[in-house]
Tab-separated table of C-alpha atoms in Angstrom:
chain	number	residue	atom	x	y	z
A	1	MET	CA	19.411	27.926	-3.423
A	2	SER	CA	17.061	25.126	-2.616
A	3	LEU	CA	13.372	24.604	-1.997
A	4	GLU	CA	12.398	21.315	-0.410
A	5	ALA	CA	8.971	20.160	-1.140
A	6	SER	CA	7.066	17.371	0.460
A	7	TYR	CA	4.301	15.309	-0.994
A	8	SER	CA	1.965	13.578	1.530
A	9	THR	CA	0.480	10.345	0.322
A	10	ASP	CA	-2.452	8.278	1.370
A	11	ILE	CA	0.002	5.352	1.791
A	12	VAL	CA	0.343	4.367	5.460
A	13	VAL	CA	2.397	1.508	6.673
A	14	PRO	CA	0.026	-0.299	9.275
A	15	LYS	CA	0.948	-0.229	12.926
A	16	THR	CA	1.269	-3.896	12.985
A	17	GLN	CA	4.040	-3.758	10.356
A	18	MET	CA	5.625	-0.776	12.184
A	19	MET	CA	5.921	-2.899	15.266
A	20	SER	CA	6.770	-6.271	13.732
A	21	PHE	CA	9.623	-4.767	11.614
A	22	GLN	CA	10.978	-2.484	14.333
A	23	GLY	CA	13.079	-0.180	12.393
A	24	ASN	CA	13.852	-2.396	9.655
A	25	LEU	CA	10.775	-1.452	7.433
A	26	LYS	CA	12.842	-2.081	4.445
A	27	GLU	CA	11.777	-5.605	4.517
A	28	SER	CA	8.050	-4.929	5.248
A	29	PRO	CA	5.280	-5.793	2.750
A	30	CYS	CA	4.401	-1.970	2.189
A	31	MET	CA	8.053	-1.329	1.314
A	32	ASP	CA	8.025	-4.193	-1.137
A	33	ILE	CA	4.968	-2.518	-2.809
A	34	LEU	CA	6.766	0.904	-2.802
A	35	ARG	CA	9.921	-0.619	-4.321
A	36	LEU	CA	7.856	-2.144	-7.071
A	37	ALA	CA	6.095	1.200	-7.566
A	38	MET	CA	9.288	3.084	-7.935
A	39	LYS	CA	10.726	0.222	-10.201
A	40	LYS	CA	7.705	0.781	-12.422
A	41	VAL	CA	8.663	4.433	-12.788
A	42	ILE	CA	12.290	3.588	-13.667
A	43	GLU	CA	11.059	1.076	-16.438
A	44	GLU	CA	9.182	3.913	-18.019
A	45	ARG	CA	11.684	6.873	-17.247
A	46	GLY	CA	15.012	5.206	-16.727
A	47	VAL	CA	18.078	5.559	-14.173
A	48	LYS	CA	17.840	3.991	-10.766
A	49	LEU	CA	16.666	3.380	-7.195
A	50	ASP	CA	18.788	4.855	-4.555
A	51	THR	CA	18.858	5.800	-0.801
A	52	SER	CA	19.233	9.551	-1.331
A	53	TYR	CA	18.108	12.582	-3.446
A	54	THR	CA	20.024	15.630	-4.283
A	55	ASP	CA	19.148	19.332	-3.697
A	56	ASN	CA	19.755	21.995	-6.366
A	57	GLU	CA	23.138	22.750	-4.882
A	58	GLY	CA	24.305	19.096	-5.028
A	59	LYS	CA	23.771	18.349	-1.215
A	60	ILE	CA	23.054	14.672	-0.846
A	61	ILE	CA	20.006	13.974	1.376
A	62	GLY	CA	19.676	10.529	2.687
A	63	CYS	CA	16.207	8.657	2.741
A	64	LEU	CA	14.755	5.348	2.910
A	65	ILE	CA	14.358	4.800	-0.742
A	66	SER	CA	14.478	7.191	-3.636
A	67	VAL	CA	14.007	7.142	-7.500
A	68	ARG	CA	16.220	9.209	-9.943
A	69	THR	CA	14.910	9.495	-13.521
A	70	ASN	CA	16.474	10.874	-16.646
A	71	ASP	CA	14.097	13.945	-16.540
A	72	PHE	CA	14.616	14.548	-12.704
A	73	PRO	CA	18.159	13.309	-11.806
A	74	ARG	CA	17.928	15.076	-8.451
A	75	GLY	CA	15.506	12.402	-7.442
A	76	VAL	CA	12.547	12.084	-5.274
A	77	GLY	CA	13.075	10.445	-1.719
A	78	ALA	CA	10.521	8.398	0.326
A	79	ASP	CA	10.523	8.294	4.144
A	80	ILE	CA	8.205	6.931	6.657
A	81	GLU	CA	6.815	9.233	9.431
A	82	GLY	CA	6.442	7.955	12.926
A	83	ASP	CA	2.736	7.482	12.473
A	84	GLY	CA	3.333	5.185	9.354
A	85	ARG	CA	2.584	7.842	6.569
A	86	VAL	CA	4.746	7.615	3.657
A	87	VAL	CA	6.115	11.178	2.574
A	88	PHE	CA	7.897	11.842	-0.731
A	89	ARG	CA	10.604	14.796	-0.623
A	90	TYR	CA	12.385	16.415	-3.402
A	91	ASP	CA	13.983	19.957	-4.253
A	92	ALA	CA	11.431	21.905	-6.127
A	93	TYR	CA	13.752	24.781	-6.844
A	94	GLY	CA	13.172	26.294	-10.332
A	95	ASN	CA	10.905	24.393	-12.513
A	96	ALA	CA	11.670	21.188	-10.891
A	97	GLY	CA	8.418	21.391	-8.716
A	98	THR	CA	6.207	20.218	-11.499
A	99	LYS	CA	8.548	17.234	-12.542
A	100	GLY	CA	9.059	16.147	-8.886
A	101	LYS	CA	5.267	16.184	-8.245
A	102	ALA	CA	4.511	14.269	-11.515
A	103	ILE	CA	6.884	11.553	-10.374
A	104	CYS	CA	5.270	11.395	-6.817
A	105	ASP	CA	1.886	11.170	-8.614
A	106	GLU	CA	3.158	8.341	-10.641
A	107	ILE	CA	4.691	6.484	-7.709
A	108	ASN	CA	1.566	6.992	-5.694
A	109	GLN	CA	-0.637	5.639	-8.428
A	110	ASN	CA	1.513	2.711	-9.075
A	111	TYR	CA	1.527	1.824	-5.329
A	112	ASN	CA	-2.267	1.902	-5.334
A	113	VAL	CA	-2.543	-0.338	-8.434
A	114	ILE	CA	-0.016	-2.817	-7.150
A	115	ALA	CA	-1.676	-2.909	-3.629
A	116	VAL	CA	-5.173	-3.701	-5.143
A	117	MET	CA	-3.865	-6.275	-7.577
A	118	LYS	CA	-2.005	-8.140	-4.715
A	119	ALA	CA	-5.090	-8.047	-2.564
A	120	GLN	CA	-7.401	-9.346	-5.295
A	121	LYS	CA	-4.876	-12.126	-6.194
A	122	ARG	CA	-4.753	-13.071	-2.385
A	123	LEU	CA	-8.596	-13.332	-2.476
A	124	GLY	CA	-8.393	-15.737	-5.442
A	125	PHE	CA	-9.162	-13.349	-8.344
A	126	ASN	CA	-7.578	-13.605	-11.763
A	127	VAL	CA	-6.318	-9.837	-12.026
A	128	ASP	CA	-5.613	-7.740	-15.135
A	129	ALA	CA	-4.593	-4.132	-15.444
A	130	LYS	CA	-5.389	-1.860	-18.309
A	131	VAL	CA	-3.692	1.438	-18.919
A	132	ARG	CA	-4.850	4.139	-21.112
A	133	LYS	CA	-4.025	7.847	-21.612
A	134	THR	CA	-6.630	10.555	-21.761
A	135	SER	CA	-6.860	13.312	-24.273
A	136	SER	CA	-5.112	15.532	-21.755
A	137	GLY	CA	-2.174	13.084	-21.283
A	138	GLN	CA	-3.217	11.604	-17.869
A	139	ARG	CA	-2.676	7.937	-17.210
A	140	VAL	CA	-5.896	5.995	-16.233
A	141	VAL	CA	-5.399	2.478	-14.755
A	142	THR	CA	-8.164	0.120	-14.521
A	143	VAL	CA	-7.809	-3.077	-12.484
A	144	VAL	CA	-10.240	-5.965	-13.012
A	145	GLY	CA	-10.506	-9.095	-10.916
A	146	VAL	CA	-12.397	-12.111	-12.344
A	147	ARG	CA	-13.100	-15.225	-10.187
């Protein structure tokens, strides 16, 4: 049995990139940031980047890019919808829904932090990020740009 879950993000590949990279979005700036965000998850949780994730029954599902971790070896896949929205997908069967969502949250947060840092650097700021954990275990990232 399998239970496909999807996680809609606020990450959107701009129409200009969609048109400029015509079907080869793997080379676009947004994909570079997404790849970095996923690599950050791997640094903390282990395993690898891939181009597929697996459902509960072992079926391999292709996607643009995915991350597999030690605590969620089935993986979370990312695809770009026709309107540019990035959507994460994973098999949430059993207790895997909370693990999959946690990984999606982490990738989403990493993406936003990296995008803000790159934008501030482009504007000439010296950028620093500070990470702290709250008492409830949530990760809070503060990005500071100084000129």
